[in-house]
PDB file of C-alpha atoms in Angstrom:
ATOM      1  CA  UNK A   1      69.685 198.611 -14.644  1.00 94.00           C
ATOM      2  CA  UNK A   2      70.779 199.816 -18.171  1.00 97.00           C
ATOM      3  CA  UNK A   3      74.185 198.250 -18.887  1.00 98.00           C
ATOM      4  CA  UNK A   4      76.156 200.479 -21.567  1.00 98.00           C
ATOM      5  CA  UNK A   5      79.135 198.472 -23.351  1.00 99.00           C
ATOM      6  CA  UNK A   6      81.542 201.066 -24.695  1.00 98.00           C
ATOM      7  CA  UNK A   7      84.157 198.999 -27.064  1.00 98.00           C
ATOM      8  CA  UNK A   8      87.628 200.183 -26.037  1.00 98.00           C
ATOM      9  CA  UNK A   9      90.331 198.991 -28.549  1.00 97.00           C
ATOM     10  CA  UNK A  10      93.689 199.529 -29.303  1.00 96.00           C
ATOM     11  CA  UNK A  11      93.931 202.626 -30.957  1.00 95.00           C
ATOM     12  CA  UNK A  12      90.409 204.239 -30.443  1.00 97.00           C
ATOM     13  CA  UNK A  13      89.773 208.153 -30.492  1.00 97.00           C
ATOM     14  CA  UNK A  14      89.523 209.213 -26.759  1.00 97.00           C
ATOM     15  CA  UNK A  15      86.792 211.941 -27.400  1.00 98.00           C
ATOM     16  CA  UNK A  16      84.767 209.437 -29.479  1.00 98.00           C
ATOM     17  CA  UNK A  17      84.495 207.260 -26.359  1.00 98.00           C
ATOM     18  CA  UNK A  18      84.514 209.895 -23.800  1.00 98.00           C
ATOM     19  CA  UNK A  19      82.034 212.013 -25.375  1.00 98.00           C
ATOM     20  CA  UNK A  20      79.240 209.222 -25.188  1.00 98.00           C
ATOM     21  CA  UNK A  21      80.610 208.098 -21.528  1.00 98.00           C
ATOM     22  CA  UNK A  22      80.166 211.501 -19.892  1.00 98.00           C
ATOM     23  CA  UNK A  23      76.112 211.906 -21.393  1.00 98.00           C
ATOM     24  CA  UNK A  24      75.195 207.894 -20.623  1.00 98.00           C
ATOM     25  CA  UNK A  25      76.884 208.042 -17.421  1.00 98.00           C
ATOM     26  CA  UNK A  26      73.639 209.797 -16.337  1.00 98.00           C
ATOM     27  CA  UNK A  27      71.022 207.614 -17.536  1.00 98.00           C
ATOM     28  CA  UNK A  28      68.712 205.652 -14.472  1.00 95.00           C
ATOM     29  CA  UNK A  29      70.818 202.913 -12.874  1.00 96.00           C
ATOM     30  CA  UNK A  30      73.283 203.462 -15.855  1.00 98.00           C
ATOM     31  CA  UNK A  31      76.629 200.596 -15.699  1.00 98.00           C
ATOM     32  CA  UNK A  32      78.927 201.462 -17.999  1.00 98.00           C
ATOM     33  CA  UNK A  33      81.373 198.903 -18.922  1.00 98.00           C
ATOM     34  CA  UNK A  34      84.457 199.568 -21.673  1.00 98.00           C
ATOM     35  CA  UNK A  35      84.722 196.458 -23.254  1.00 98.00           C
ATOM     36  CA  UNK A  36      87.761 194.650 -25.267  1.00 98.00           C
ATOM     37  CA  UNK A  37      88.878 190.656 -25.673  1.00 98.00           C
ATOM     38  CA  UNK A  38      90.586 191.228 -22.045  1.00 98.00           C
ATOM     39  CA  UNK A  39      90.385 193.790 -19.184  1.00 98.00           C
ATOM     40  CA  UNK A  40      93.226 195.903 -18.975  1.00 98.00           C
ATOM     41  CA  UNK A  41      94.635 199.756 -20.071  1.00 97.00           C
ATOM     42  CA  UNK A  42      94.596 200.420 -23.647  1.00 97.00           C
ATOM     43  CA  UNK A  43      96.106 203.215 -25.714  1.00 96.00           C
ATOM     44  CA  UNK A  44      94.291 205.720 -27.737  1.00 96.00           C
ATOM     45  CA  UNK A  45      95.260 206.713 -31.352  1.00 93.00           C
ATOM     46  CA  UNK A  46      97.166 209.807 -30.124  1.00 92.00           C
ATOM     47  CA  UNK A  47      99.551 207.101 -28.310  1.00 92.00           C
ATOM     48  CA  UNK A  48      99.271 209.619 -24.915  1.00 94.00           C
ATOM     49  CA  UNK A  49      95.716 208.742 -23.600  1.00 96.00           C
ATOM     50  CA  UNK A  50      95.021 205.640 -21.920  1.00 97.00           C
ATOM     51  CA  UNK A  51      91.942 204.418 -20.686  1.00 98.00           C
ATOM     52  CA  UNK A  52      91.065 200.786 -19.155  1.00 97.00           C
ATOM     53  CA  UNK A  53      88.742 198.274 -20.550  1.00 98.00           C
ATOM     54  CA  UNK A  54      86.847 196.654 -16.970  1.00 98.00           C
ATOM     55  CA  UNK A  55      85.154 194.165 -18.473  1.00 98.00           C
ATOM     56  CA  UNK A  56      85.959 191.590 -20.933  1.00 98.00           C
ATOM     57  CA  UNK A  57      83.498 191.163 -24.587  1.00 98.00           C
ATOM     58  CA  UNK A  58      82.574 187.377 -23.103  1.00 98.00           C
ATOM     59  CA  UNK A  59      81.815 188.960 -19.925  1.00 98.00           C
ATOM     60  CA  UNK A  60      79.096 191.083 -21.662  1.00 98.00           C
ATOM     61  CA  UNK A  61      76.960 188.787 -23.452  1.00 98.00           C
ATOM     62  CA  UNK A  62      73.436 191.138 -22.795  1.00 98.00           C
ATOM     63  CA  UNK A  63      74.023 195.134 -23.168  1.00 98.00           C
ATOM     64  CA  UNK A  64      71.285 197.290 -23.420  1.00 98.00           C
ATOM     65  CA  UNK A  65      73.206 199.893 -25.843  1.00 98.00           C
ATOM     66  CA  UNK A  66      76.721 199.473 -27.299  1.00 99.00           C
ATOM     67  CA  UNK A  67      78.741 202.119 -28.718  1.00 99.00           C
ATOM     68  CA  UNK A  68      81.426 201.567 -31.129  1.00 98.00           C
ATOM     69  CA  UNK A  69      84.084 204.381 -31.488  1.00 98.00           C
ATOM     70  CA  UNK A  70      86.303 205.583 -34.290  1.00 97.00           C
ATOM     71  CA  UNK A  71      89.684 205.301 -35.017  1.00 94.00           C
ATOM     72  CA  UNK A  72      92.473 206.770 -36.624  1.00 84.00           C
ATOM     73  CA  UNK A  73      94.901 204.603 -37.372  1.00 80.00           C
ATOM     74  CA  UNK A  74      93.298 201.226 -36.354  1.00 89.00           C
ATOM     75  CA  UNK A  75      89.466 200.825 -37.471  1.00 93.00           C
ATOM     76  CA  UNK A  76      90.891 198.802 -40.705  1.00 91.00           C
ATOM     77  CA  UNK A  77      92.340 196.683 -38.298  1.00 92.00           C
ATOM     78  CA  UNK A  78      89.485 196.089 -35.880  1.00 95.00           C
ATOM     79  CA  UNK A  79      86.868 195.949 -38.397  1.00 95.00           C
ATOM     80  CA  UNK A  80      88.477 192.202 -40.115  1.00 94.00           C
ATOM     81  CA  UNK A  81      88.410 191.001 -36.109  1.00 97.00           C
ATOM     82  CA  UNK A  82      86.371 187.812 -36.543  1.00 97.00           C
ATOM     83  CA  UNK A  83      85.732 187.956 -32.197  1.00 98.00           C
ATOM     84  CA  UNK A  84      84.724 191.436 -32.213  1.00 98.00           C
ATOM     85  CA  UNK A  85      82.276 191.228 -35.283  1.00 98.00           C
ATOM     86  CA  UNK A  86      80.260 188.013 -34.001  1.00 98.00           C
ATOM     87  CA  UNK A  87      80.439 189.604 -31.008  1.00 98.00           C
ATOM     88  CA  UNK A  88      78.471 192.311 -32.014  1.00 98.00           C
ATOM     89  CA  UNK A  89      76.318 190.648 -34.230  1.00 98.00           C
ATOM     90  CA  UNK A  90      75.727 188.593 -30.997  1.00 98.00           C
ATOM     91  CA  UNK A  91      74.940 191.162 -28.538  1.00 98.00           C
ATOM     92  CA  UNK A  92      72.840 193.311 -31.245  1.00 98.00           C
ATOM     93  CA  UNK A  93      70.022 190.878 -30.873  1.00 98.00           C
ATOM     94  CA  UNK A  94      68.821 192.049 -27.687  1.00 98.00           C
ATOM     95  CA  UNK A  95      70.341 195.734 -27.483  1.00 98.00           C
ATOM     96  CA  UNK A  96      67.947 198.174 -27.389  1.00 98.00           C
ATOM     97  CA  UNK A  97      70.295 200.742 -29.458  1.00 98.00           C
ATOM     98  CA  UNK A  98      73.697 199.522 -31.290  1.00 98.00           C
ATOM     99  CA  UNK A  99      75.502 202.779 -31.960  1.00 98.00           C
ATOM    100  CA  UNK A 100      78.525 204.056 -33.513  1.00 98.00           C
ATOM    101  CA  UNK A 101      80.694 207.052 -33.627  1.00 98.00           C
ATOM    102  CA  UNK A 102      82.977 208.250 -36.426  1.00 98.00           C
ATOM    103  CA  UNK A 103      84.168 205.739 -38.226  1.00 97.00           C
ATOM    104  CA  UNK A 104      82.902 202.996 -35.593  1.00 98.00           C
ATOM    105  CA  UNK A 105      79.871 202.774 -38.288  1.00 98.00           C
ATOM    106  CA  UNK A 106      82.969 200.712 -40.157  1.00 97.00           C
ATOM    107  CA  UNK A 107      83.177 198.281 -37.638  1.00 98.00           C
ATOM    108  CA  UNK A 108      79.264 197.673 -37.636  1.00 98.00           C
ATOM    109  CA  UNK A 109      79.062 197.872 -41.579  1.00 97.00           C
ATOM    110  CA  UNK A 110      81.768 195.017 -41.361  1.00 97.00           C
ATOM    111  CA  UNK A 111      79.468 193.046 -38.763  1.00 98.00           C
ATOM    112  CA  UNK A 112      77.063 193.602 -41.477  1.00 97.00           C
ATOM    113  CA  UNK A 113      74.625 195.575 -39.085  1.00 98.00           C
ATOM    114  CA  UNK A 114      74.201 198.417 -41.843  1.00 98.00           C
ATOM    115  CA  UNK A 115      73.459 196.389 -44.890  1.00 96.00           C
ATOM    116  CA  UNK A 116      70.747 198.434 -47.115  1.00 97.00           C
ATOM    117  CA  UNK A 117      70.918 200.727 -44.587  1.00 98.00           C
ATOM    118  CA  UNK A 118      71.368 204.236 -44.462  1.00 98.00           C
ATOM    119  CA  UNK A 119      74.198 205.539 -41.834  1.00 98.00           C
ATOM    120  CA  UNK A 120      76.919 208.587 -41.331  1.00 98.00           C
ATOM    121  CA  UNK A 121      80.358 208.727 -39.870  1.00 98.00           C
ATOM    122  CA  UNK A 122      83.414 210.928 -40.200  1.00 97.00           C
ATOM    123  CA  UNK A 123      83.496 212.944 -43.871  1.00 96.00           C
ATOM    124  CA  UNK A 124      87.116 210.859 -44.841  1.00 93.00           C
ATOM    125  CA  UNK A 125      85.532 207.434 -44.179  1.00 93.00           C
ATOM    126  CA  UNK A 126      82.157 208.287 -45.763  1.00 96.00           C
ATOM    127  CA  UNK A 127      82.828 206.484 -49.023  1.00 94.00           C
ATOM    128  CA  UNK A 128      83.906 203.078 -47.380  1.00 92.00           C
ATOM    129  CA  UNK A 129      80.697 202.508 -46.675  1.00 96.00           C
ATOM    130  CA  UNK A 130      80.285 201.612 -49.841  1.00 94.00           C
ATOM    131  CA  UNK A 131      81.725 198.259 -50.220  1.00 92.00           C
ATOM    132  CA  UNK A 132      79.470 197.335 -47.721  1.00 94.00           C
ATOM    133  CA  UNK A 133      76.282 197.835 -49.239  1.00 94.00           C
ATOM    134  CA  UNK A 134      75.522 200.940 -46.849  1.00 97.00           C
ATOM    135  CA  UNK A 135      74.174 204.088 -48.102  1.00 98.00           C
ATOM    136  CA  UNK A 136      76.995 206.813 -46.676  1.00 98.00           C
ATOM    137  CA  UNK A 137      74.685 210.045 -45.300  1.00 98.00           C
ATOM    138  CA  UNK A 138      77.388 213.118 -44.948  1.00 97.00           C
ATOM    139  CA  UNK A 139      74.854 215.972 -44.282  1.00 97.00           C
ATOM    140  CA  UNK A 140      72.986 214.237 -41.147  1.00 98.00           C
ATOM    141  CA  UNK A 141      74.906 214.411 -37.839  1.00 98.00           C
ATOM    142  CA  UNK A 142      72.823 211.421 -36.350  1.00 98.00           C
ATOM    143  CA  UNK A 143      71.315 208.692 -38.919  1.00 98.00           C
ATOM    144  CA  UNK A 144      68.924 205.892 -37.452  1.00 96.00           C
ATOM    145  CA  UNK A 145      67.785 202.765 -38.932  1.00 93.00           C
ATOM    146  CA  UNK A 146      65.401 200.747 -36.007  1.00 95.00           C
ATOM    147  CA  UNK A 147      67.915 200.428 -33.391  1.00 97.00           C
ATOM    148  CA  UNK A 148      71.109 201.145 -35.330  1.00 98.00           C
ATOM    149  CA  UNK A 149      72.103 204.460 -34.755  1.00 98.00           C
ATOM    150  CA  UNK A 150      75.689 206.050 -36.590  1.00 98.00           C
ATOM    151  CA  UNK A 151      77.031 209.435 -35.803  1.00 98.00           C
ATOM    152  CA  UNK A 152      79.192 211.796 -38.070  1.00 98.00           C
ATOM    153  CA  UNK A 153      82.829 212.090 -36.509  1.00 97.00           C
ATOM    154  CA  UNK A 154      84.454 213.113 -33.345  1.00 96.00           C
ATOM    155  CA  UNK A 155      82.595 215.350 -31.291  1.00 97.00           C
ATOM    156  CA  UNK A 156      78.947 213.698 -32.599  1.00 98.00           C
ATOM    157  CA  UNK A 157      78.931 211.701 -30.706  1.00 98.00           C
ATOM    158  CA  UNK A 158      77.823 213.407 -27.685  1.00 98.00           C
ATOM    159  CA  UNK A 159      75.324 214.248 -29.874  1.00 98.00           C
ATOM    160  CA  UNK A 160      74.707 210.633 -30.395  1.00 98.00           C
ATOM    161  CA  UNK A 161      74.472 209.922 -26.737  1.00 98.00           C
ATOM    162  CA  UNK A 162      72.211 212.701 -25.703  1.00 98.00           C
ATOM    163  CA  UNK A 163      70.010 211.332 -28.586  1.00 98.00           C
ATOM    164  CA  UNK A 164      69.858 207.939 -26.909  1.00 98.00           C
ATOM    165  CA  UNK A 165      69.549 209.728 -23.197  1.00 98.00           C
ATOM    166  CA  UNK A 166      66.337 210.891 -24.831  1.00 98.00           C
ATOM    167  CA  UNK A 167      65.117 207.859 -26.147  1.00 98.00           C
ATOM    168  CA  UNK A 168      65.773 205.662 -23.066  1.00 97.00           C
ATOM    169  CA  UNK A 169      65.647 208.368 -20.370  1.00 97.00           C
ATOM    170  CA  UNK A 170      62.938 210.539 -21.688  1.00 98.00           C
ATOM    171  CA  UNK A 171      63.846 214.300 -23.078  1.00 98.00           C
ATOM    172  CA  UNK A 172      63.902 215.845 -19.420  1.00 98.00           C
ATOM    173  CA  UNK A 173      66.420 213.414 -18.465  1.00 98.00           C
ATOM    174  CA  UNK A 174      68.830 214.079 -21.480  1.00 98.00           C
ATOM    175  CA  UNK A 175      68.125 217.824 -20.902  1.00 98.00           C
ATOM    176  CA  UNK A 176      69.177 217.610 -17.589  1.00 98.00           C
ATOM    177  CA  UNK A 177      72.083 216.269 -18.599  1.00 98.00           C
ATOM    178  CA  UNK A 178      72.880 217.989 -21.277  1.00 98.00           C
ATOM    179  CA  UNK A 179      72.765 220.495 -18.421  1.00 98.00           C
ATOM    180  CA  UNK A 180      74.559 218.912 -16.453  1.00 98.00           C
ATOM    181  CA  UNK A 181      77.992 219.197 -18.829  1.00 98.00           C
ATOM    182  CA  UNK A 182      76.890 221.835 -19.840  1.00 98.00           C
ATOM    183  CA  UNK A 183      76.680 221.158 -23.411  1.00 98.00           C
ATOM    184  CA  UNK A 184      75.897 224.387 -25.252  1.00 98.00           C
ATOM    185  CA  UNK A 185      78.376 224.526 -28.054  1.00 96.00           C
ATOM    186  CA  UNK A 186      79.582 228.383 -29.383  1.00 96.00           C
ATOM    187  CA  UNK A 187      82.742 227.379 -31.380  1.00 95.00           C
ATOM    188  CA  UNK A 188      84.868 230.248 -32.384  1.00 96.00           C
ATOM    189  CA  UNK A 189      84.904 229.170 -35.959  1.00 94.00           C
ATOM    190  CA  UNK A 190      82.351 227.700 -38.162  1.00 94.00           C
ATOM    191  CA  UNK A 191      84.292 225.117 -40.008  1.00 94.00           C
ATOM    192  CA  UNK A 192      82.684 221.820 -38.801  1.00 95.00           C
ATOM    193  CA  UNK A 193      81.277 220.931 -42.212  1.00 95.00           C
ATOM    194  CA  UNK A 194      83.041 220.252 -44.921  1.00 93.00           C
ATOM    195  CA  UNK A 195      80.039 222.444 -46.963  1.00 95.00           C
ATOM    196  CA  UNK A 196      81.244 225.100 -44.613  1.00 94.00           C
ATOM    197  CA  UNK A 197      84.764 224.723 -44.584  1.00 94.00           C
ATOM    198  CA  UNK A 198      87.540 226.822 -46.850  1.00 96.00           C
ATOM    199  CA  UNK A 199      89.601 224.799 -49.087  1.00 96.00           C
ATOM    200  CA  UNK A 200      92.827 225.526 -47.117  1.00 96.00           C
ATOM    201  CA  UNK A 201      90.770 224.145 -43.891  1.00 94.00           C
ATOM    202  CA  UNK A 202      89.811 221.227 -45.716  1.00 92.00           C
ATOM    203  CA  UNK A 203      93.491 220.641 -47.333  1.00 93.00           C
ATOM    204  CA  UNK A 204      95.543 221.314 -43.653  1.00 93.00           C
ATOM    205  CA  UNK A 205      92.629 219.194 -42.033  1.00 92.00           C
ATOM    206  CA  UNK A 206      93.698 216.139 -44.730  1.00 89.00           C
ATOM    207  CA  UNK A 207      97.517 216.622 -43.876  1.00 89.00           C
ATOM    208  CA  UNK A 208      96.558 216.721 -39.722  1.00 88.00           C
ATOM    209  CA  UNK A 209      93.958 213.430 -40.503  1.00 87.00           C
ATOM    210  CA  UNK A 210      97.024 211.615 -42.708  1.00 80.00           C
ATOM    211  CA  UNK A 211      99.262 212.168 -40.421  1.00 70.00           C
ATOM    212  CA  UNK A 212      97.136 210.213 -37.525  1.00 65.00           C
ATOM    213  CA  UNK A 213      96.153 206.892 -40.367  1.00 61.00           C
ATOM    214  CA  UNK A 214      99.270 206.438 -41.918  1.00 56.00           C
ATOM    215  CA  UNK A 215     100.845 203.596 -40.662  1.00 64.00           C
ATOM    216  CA  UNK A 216     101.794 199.618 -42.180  1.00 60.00           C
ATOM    217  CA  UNK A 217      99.221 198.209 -40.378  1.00 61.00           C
ATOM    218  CA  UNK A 218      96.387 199.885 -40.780  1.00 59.00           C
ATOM    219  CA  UNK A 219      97.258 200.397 -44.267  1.00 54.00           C
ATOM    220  CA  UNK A 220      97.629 196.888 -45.069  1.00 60.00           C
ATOM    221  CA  UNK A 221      94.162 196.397 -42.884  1.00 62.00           C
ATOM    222  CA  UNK A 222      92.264 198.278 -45.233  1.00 61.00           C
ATOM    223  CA  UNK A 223      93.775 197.102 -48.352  1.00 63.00           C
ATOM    224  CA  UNK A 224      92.661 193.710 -47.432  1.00 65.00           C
ATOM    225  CA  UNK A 225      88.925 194.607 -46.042  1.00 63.00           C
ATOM    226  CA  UNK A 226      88.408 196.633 -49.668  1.00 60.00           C
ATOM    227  CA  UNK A 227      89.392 193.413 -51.430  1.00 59.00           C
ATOM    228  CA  UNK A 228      87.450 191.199 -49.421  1.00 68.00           C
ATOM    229  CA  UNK A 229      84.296 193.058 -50.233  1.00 67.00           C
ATOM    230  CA  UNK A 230      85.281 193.617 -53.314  1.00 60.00           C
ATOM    231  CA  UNK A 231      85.592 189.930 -53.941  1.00 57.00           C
ATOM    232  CA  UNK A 232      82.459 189.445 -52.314  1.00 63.00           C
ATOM    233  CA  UNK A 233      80.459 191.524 -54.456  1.00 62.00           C
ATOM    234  CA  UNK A 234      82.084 190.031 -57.307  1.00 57.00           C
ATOM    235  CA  UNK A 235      81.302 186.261 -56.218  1.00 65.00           C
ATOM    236  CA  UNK A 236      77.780 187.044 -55.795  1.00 69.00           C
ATOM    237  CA  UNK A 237      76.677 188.241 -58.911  1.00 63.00           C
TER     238      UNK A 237
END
């Protein structure tokens, strides 16, 4: 059995978590579990979706792969969560592949997973990498480091997961199911990359991405987990 821990918090980006679910779904004797401090639903950042956590983080002591989503409005907030973070520097031990997508990369930066290490997420998060002592990667899609892997933002992450199908499935298996969902992408527009967006794209993109972060909470979140680095880096010079 490969069980796959998918971190469900308050506030995550439903195709961050979906993405990954539908591709790892299909791995040999796959369980998926969404995981969070209790079982129950919990809302996405766009305050409509809800999905449902099944199992608890205590309940899932040994995954074989965990995948840590983004967040719009909340990653600040989950990324200074003591539980969560020794959680996953618990469970990391044994995984075979600790993954994020988007700004999940965050959270595992925070659980100090990434340290010297190179790793991508979402272009607007890129640089708070930083104050963890991570080297931010914006023109990889998919950046490895042993069995760390980070994926750029959003829709990477199916990306991400088909990379891992292939790793723990073999590549017929994640070509099968990359079949299977039929995964062929043909956007209408090629604007994905900020090297090959317009500036008006980039600038209406900002006000849509602002419009989903700002809030007191995870503002004050992310005040407080730049100044703790900050501090830290300070203190041990």
């Amino acid at each position: 059995m490969t069980q796959i821990a998918i971190v469900l918090y308050p506030g995550f980006t439903a195709l961050d978590v979906i993405g990954p679910y539908e591709v790892l779904r299909f791995l040999p004797d796959a369980e998926v579990r969404f995981v969070w401090h209790e079982a129950g639903p919990i809302t996405a950042d766009s305050g409509v979706a809800i999905l449902g956590a099944t199992h608890t983080l205590a309940e899932t002591p040994r995954p074989d792969i965990v995948v840590v989503p983004g967040g719009s409005s909340s990653v600040g907030i989950h990324a200074r969560d003591k539980h969560l973070l020794a959680w996953l520097g618990q469970v990391h031990e044994t995984t075979a592949w600790t993954s994020s997508v988007c700004a999940g990369s965050v959270i595992l930066a925070a659980a100090g997973l990434l340290t010297d290490q190179r790793a991508t997420s979402h272009w607007q998060v890129l640089p708070s990498l930083r104050l963890f002592g991570v080297t931010p990667v914006g023109d990889e899609r998919i950046v490895f480091s042993g069995r760390v892997v980070t994926s750029a933002g959003v829709s990477a992450g199916i990306d991400l997961a088909l990379w891992i199908a292939g790793k723990v499935g073999g590549t017929t298996r994640a070509e099968a199911i990359q079949l299977a969902i039929e995964y062929d992408p043909q956007p209408p527009f090629d604007a994905g990359h900020l090297s090959k967006s317009t500036t008006s794209a980039k600038a209406l993109a900002l006000v849509l991405l602002t419009k989903e972060s700002v809030n007191p909470a995870h503002l004050s979140a992310i005040t407080k987990l730049a100044w703790t680095q900050s501090l830290a880096k300070v203190r041990n010079r």
